Amino acid sequence: MQKRFLGAGFPAADVLLLGSDARKMNLVVRLRAVSPDSRKPVLFLGHMDVVQALRSDWTTDPFQFVEKDGYFYGRGTQDMKDSDAAMVATFLRLHREGYKPRRDLILALTADEEGGKFNGASWLVRQHRELVDAALRHQSGRRRRRVGSRPRGGGRCRGH
């Protein structure tokens, strides 16, 4: 994704790969405001990791996509990768069309879960707060349901 942003003409200083693990890096992209002012940016936050899938935890094969009784089953079917792709496409389009926001917009896609302590949003805040410090945060994909089971009323479920 870094190559896509650089290829689209984003300045290298505004497209950063950061992380504590060279195999799993965080991507931070900044779309600069029309003119700098005192307003803090808006942060769009997502994650790119996939959780471990143990066959014994699933009612279907987690590595086989299955559509059954109106539900999708399989590793990642309820995760936020579609939201990540939409945010990336939106930032690229805004840049391509020359859009200049009134305040900076930041896209942070982490290599660990949103709150991941080792290489996620928490790591970015601890190690590079100046890159992700924002007035507002939008975090898509917050509704989670365990894949391979039907949603139950109102409660949050682990896993995705």
PDB file of C-alpha atoms in Angstrom:
ATOM      1  CA  MET A   1       0.000   0.000   0.000  1.00  0.00           C
ATOM      2  CA  GLN A   2       2.913   2.332   0.639  1.00  0.00           C
ATOM      3  CA  LYS A   3       3.858   1.953  -3.039  1.00  0.00           C
ATOM      4  CA  ARG A   4       0.316   2.868  -4.100  1.00  0.00           C
ATOM      5  CA  PHE A   5       0.362   6.096  -2.098  1.00  0.00           C
ATOM      6  CA  LEU A   6       3.830   7.048  -3.304  1.00  0.00           C
ATOM      7  CA  GLY A   7       2.874   6.143  -6.876  1.00  0.00           C
ATOM      8  CA  ALA A   8      -0.183   8.391  -6.577  1.00  0.00           C
ATOM      9  CA  GLY A   9       2.067  11.328  -5.728  1.00  0.00           C
ATOM     10  CA  PHE A  10       1.873  11.512  -1.948  1.00  0.00           C
ATOM     11  CA  PRO A  11       5.119  12.977  -0.558  1.00  0.00           C
ATOM     12  CA  ALA A  12       7.387  10.317   0.977  1.00  0.00           C
ATOM     13  CA  ALA A  13       7.379  12.270   4.255  1.00  0.00           C
ATOM     14  CA  ASP A  14       3.591  11.733   4.447  1.00  0.00           C
ATOM     15  CA  VAL A  15       3.633   7.961   3.807  1.00  0.00           C
ATOM     16  CA  LEU A  16       5.422   6.130   6.606  1.00  0.00           C
ATOM     17  CA  LEU A  17       5.988   2.480   7.478  1.00  0.00           C
ATOM     18  CA  LEU A  18       6.705   2.070  11.182  1.00  0.00           C
ATOM     19  CA  GLY A  19       6.783  -0.832  13.570  1.00  0.00           C
ATOM     20  CA  SER A  20       8.579  -2.952  16.091  1.00  0.00           C
ATOM     21  CA  ASP A  21       8.577  -5.989  13.771  1.00  0.00           C
ATOM     22  CA  ALA A  22      10.053  -5.649  10.262  1.00  0.00           C
ATOM     23  CA  ARG A  23       7.609  -8.334   8.996  1.00  0.00           C
ATOM     24  CA  LYS A  24       4.523  -6.464  10.263  1.00  0.00           C
ATOM     25  CA  MET A  25       4.661  -2.713   9.783  1.00  0.00           C
ATOM     26  CA  ASN A  26       2.103   0.025  10.435  1.00  0.00           C
ATOM     27  CA  LEU A  27       1.204   2.417   7.627  1.00  0.00           C
ATOM     28  CA  VAL A  28       0.580   6.084   8.459  1.00  0.00           C
ATOM     29  CA  VAL A  29      -0.523   8.412   5.651  1.00  0.00           C
ATOM     30  CA  ARG A  30      -1.228  12.137   5.969  1.00  0.00           C
ATOM     31  CA  LEU A  31      -3.351  14.173   3.579  1.00  0.00           C
ATOM     32  CA  ARG A  32      -2.281  17.761   4.245  1.00  0.00           C
ATOM     33  CA  ALA A  33      -4.715  20.616   4.840  1.00  0.00           C
ATOM     34  CA  VAL A  34      -5.060  23.504   2.419  1.00  0.00           C
ATOM     35  CA  SER A  35      -3.116  25.657   4.889  1.00  0.00           C
ATOM     36  CA  PRO A  36      -1.704  24.740   8.285  1.00  0.00           C
ATOM     37  CA  ASP A  37      -3.645  26.010  11.252  1.00  0.00           C
ATOM     38  CA  SER A  38      -4.038  25.157  14.908  1.00  0.00           C
ATOM     39  CA  ARG A  39      -6.754  22.521  14.444  1.00  0.00           C
ATOM     40  CA  LYS A  40      -5.715  18.957  15.176  1.00  0.00           C
ATOM     41  CA  PRO A  41      -6.180  16.361  12.416  1.00  0.00           C
ATOM     42  CA  VAL A  42      -8.867  13.736  12.014  1.00  0.00           C
ATOM     43  CA  LEU A  43      -7.507  10.192  12.380  1.00  0.00           C
ATOM     44  CA  PHE A  44      -8.949   7.232  10.442  1.00  0.00           C
ATOM     45  CA  LEU A  45      -7.847   4.014  12.154  1.00  0.00           C
ATOM     46  CA  GLY A  46      -7.915   0.424  10.959  1.00  0.00           C
ATOM     47  CA  HIS A  47      -5.907  -2.762  11.326  1.00  0.00           C
ATOM     48  CA  MET A  48      -4.513  -5.187   8.768  1.00  0.00           C
ATOM     49  CA  ASP A  49      -3.719  -8.226  10.898  1.00  0.00           C
ATOM     50  CA  VAL A  50      -5.625 -11.477  10.987  1.00  0.00           C
ATOM     51  CA  VAL A  51      -6.091 -13.402  14.195  1.00  0.00           C
ATOM     52  CA  GLN A  52      -4.974 -16.986  14.620  1.00  0.00           C
ATOM     53  CA  ALA A  53      -7.533 -19.548  13.498  1.00  0.00           C
ATOM     54  CA  LEU A  54      -7.604 -22.910  15.246  1.00  0.00           C
ATOM     55  CA  ARG A  55      -9.786 -25.451  13.445  1.00  0.00           C
ATOM     56  CA  SER A  56     -11.061 -26.718  16.801  1.00  0.00           C
ATOM     57  CA  ASP A  57     -12.612 -23.295  17.571  1.00  0.00           C
ATOM     58  CA  TRP A  58     -14.787 -23.245  14.445  1.00  0.00           C
ATOM     59  CA  THR A  59     -18.024 -24.886  13.367  1.00  0.00           C
ATOM     60  CA  THR A  60     -16.715 -24.856   9.757  1.00  0.00           C
ATOM     61  CA  ASP A  61     -13.241 -24.927   8.198  1.00  0.00           C
ATOM     62  CA  PRO A  62     -11.900 -21.390   8.869  1.00  0.00           C
ATOM     63  CA  PHE A  63      -9.862 -21.452   5.644  1.00  0.00           C
ATOM     64  CA  GLN A  64     -12.844 -22.334   3.454  1.00  0.00           C
ATOM     65  CA  PHE A  65     -15.365 -19.624   2.561  1.00  0.00           C
ATOM     66  CA  VAL A  66     -18.901 -20.946   3.091  1.00  0.00           C
ATOM     67  CA  GLU A  67     -22.257 -19.243   2.556  1.00  0.00           C
ATOM     68  CA  LYS A  68     -24.950 -21.067   4.507  1.00  0.00           C
ATOM     69  CA  ASP A  69     -28.450 -20.031   5.577  1.00  0.00           C
ATOM     70  CA  GLY A  70     -27.730 -16.380   4.758  1.00  0.00           C
ATOM     71  CA  TYR A  71     -24.463 -16.233   6.753  1.00  0.00           C
ATOM     72  CA  PHE A  72     -20.840 -16.128   5.635  1.00  0.00           C
ATOM     73  CA  TYR A  73     -18.374 -18.417   7.388  1.00  0.00           C
ATOM     74  CA  GLY A  74     -14.586 -18.244   7.143  1.00  0.00           C
ATOM     75  CA  ARG A  75     -11.575 -16.485   8.573  1.00  0.00           C
ATOM     76  CA  GLY A  76     -11.844 -12.742   8.006  1.00  0.00           C
ATOM     77  CA  THR A  77     -15.431 -12.617   6.727  1.00  0.00           C
ATOM     78  CA  GLN A  78     -16.504 -10.346   9.598  1.00  0.00           C
ATOM     79  CA  ASP A  79     -13.301  -8.328   9.865  1.00  0.00           C
ATOM     80  CA  MET A  80     -12.590  -4.801   8.700  1.00  0.00           C
ATOM     81  CA  LYS A  81     -10.462  -5.403   5.602  1.00  0.00           C
ATOM     82  CA  ASP A  82     -13.241  -3.981   3.417  1.00  0.00           C
ATOM     83  CA  SER A  83     -13.215  -0.821   5.535  1.00  0.00           C
ATOM     84  CA  ASP A  84      -9.424  -0.598   5.240  1.00  0.00           C
ATOM     85  CA  ALA A  85      -9.694  -0.873   1.449  1.00  0.00           C
ATOM     86  CA  ALA A  86     -12.418   1.794   1.369  1.00  0.00           C
ATOM     87  CA  MET A  87     -10.319   4.189   3.445  1.00  0.00           C
ATOM     88  CA  VAL A  88      -7.260   3.623   1.242  1.00  0.00           C
ATOM     89  CA  ALA A  89      -9.315   4.149  -1.932  1.00  0.00           C
ATOM     90  CA  THR A  90     -10.854   7.311  -0.468  1.00  0.00           C
ATOM     91  CA  PHE A  91      -7.508   8.841   0.502  1.00  0.00           C
ATOM     92  CA  LEU A  92      -6.105   8.042  -2.959  1.00  0.00           C
ATOM     93  CA  ARG A  93      -9.143   9.564  -4.662  1.00  0.00           C
ATOM     94  CA  LEU A  94      -9.110  12.703  -2.532  1.00  0.00           C
ATOM     95  CA  HIS A  95      -5.453  13.205  -3.414  1.00  0.00           C
ATOM     96  CA  ARG A  96      -5.972  12.456  -7.120  1.00  0.00           C
ATOM     97  CA  GLU A  97      -8.814  14.980  -7.290  1.00  0.00           C
ATOM     98  CA  GLY A  98      -6.751  17.651  -5.551  1.00  0.00           C
ATOM     99  CA  TYR A  99      -8.974  17.869  -2.480  1.00  0.00           C
ATOM    100  CA  LYS A 100      -7.477  19.985   0.299  1.00  0.00           C
ATOM    101  CA  PRO A 101      -9.177  19.536   3.687  1.00  0.00           C
ATOM    102  CA  ARG A 102      -9.396  22.352   6.259  1.00  0.00           C
ATOM    103  CA  ARG A 103      -7.395  20.194   8.652  1.00  0.00           C
ATOM    104  CA  ASP A 104      -5.005  17.303   8.055  1.00  0.00           C
ATOM    105  CA  LEU A 105      -6.481  13.828   7.601  1.00  0.00           C
ATOM    106  CA  ILE A 106      -4.465  10.863   8.857  1.00  0.00           C
ATOM    107  CA  LEU A 107      -4.910   7.234   7.854  1.00  0.00           C
ATOM    108  CA  ALA A 108      -3.294   4.754  10.236  1.00  0.00           C
ATOM    109  CA  LEU A 109      -3.484   1.063   9.358  1.00  0.00           C
ATOM    110  CA  THR A 110      -1.892  -0.990  12.084  1.00  0.00           C
ATOM    111  CA  ALA A 111      -0.212  -4.369  11.905  1.00  0.00           C
ATOM    112  CA  ASP A 112      -1.805  -5.441  15.191  1.00  0.00           C
ATOM    113  CA  GLU A 113      -5.310  -5.122  16.582  1.00  0.00           C
ATOM    114  CA  GLU A 114      -6.662  -1.604  17.094  1.00  0.00           C
ATOM    115  CA  GLY A 115      -5.526  -1.588  20.712  1.00  0.00           C
ATOM    116  CA  GLY A 116      -2.592  -3.927  20.138  1.00  0.00           C
ATOM    117  CA  LYS A 117       0.155  -3.289  22.691  1.00  0.00           C
ATOM    118  CA  PHE A 118       3.029  -4.699  20.656  1.00  0.00           C
ATOM    119  CA  ASN A 119       2.572  -3.207  17.189  1.00  0.00           C
ATOM    120  CA  GLY A 120      -0.838  -1.589  16.969  1.00  0.00           C
ATOM    121  CA  ALA A 121      -2.454   1.718  17.799  1.00  0.00           C
ATOM    122  CA  SER A 122      -1.130   1.705  21.367  1.00  0.00           C
ATOM    123  CA  TRP A 123       2.411   1.193  20.033  1.00  0.00           C
ATOM    124  CA  LEU A 124       1.968   4.082  17.574  1.00  0.00           C
ATOM    125  CA  VAL A 125       0.778   6.397  20.346  1.00  0.00           C
ATOM    126  CA  ARG A 126       3.674   5.415  22.637  1.00  0.00           C
ATOM    127  CA  GLN A 127       6.388   5.551  19.970  1.00  0.00           C
ATOM    128  CA  HIS A 128       5.126   8.140  17.444  1.00  0.00           C
ATOM    129  CA  ARG A 129       2.334  10.129  19.056  1.00  0.00           C
ATOM    130  CA  GLU A 130       3.095  13.185  16.914  1.00  0.00           C
ATOM    131  CA  LEU A 131       2.102  11.201  13.800  1.00  0.00           C
ATOM    132  CA  VAL A 132      -1.321  10.098  15.062  1.00  0.00           C
ATOM    133  CA  ASP A 133      -2.302  12.814  17.552  1.00  0.00           C
ATOM    134  CA  ALA A 134      -5.747  13.961  16.482  1.00  0.00           C
ATOM    135  CA  ALA A 135      -8.861  15.794  17.615  1.00  0.00           C
ATOM    136  CA  LEU A 136     -11.193  13.119  16.243  1.00  0.00           C
ATOM    137  CA  ARG A 137     -10.807   9.420  15.522  1.00  0.00           C
ATOM    138  CA  HIS A 138     -12.873   7.296  13.198  1.00  0.00           C
ATOM    139  CA  GLN A 139     -12.419   3.572  13.667  1.00  0.00           C
ATOM    140  CA  SER A 140     -14.367   1.494  11.214  1.00  0.00           C
ATOM    141  CA  GLY A 141     -15.264  -2.150  11.615  1.00  0.00           C
ATOM    142  CA  ARG A 142     -16.071  -1.997  15.325  1.00  0.00           C
ATOM    143  CA  ARG A 143     -19.024  -4.402  15.163  1.00  0.00           C
ATOM    144  CA  ARG A 144     -17.541  -7.844  15.703  1.00  0.00           C
ATOM    145  CA  ARG A 145     -19.092 -11.247  15.662  1.00  0.00           C
ATOM    146  CA  ARG A 146     -17.468 -14.618  16.026  1.00  0.00           C
ATOM    147  CA  VAL A 147     -17.146 -16.167  12.601  1.00  0.00           C
ATOM    148  CA  GLY A 148     -18.753 -19.578  12.386  1.00  0.00           C
ATOM    149  CA  SER A 149     -21.506 -18.709  14.833  1.00  0.00           C
ATOM    150  CA  ARG A 150     -24.665 -16.689  14.530  1.00  0.00           C
ATOM    151  CA  PRO A 151     -24.831 -13.255  16.159  1.00  0.00           C
ATOM    152  CA  ARG A 152     -26.548 -13.053  19.513  1.00  0.00           C
ATOM    153  CA  GLY A 153     -28.573 -10.050  20.575  1.00  0.00           C
ATOM    154  CA  GLY A 154     -26.543  -7.021  21.522  1.00  0.00           C
ATOM    155  CA  GLY A 155     -23.429  -8.596  23.053  1.00  0.00           C
ATOM    156  CA  ARG A 156     -19.919  -8.183  21.715  1.00  0.00           C
ATOM    157  CA  CYS A 157     -18.189 -11.386  20.749  1.00  0.00           C
ATOM    158  CA  ARG A 158     -14.472 -12.123  20.551  1.00  0.00           C
ATOM    159  CA  GLY A 159     -12.704 -12.934  17.357  1.00  0.00           C
ATOM    160  CA  HIS A 160     -13.146 -12.158  13.719  1.00  0.00           C
TER     161      HIS A 160
END
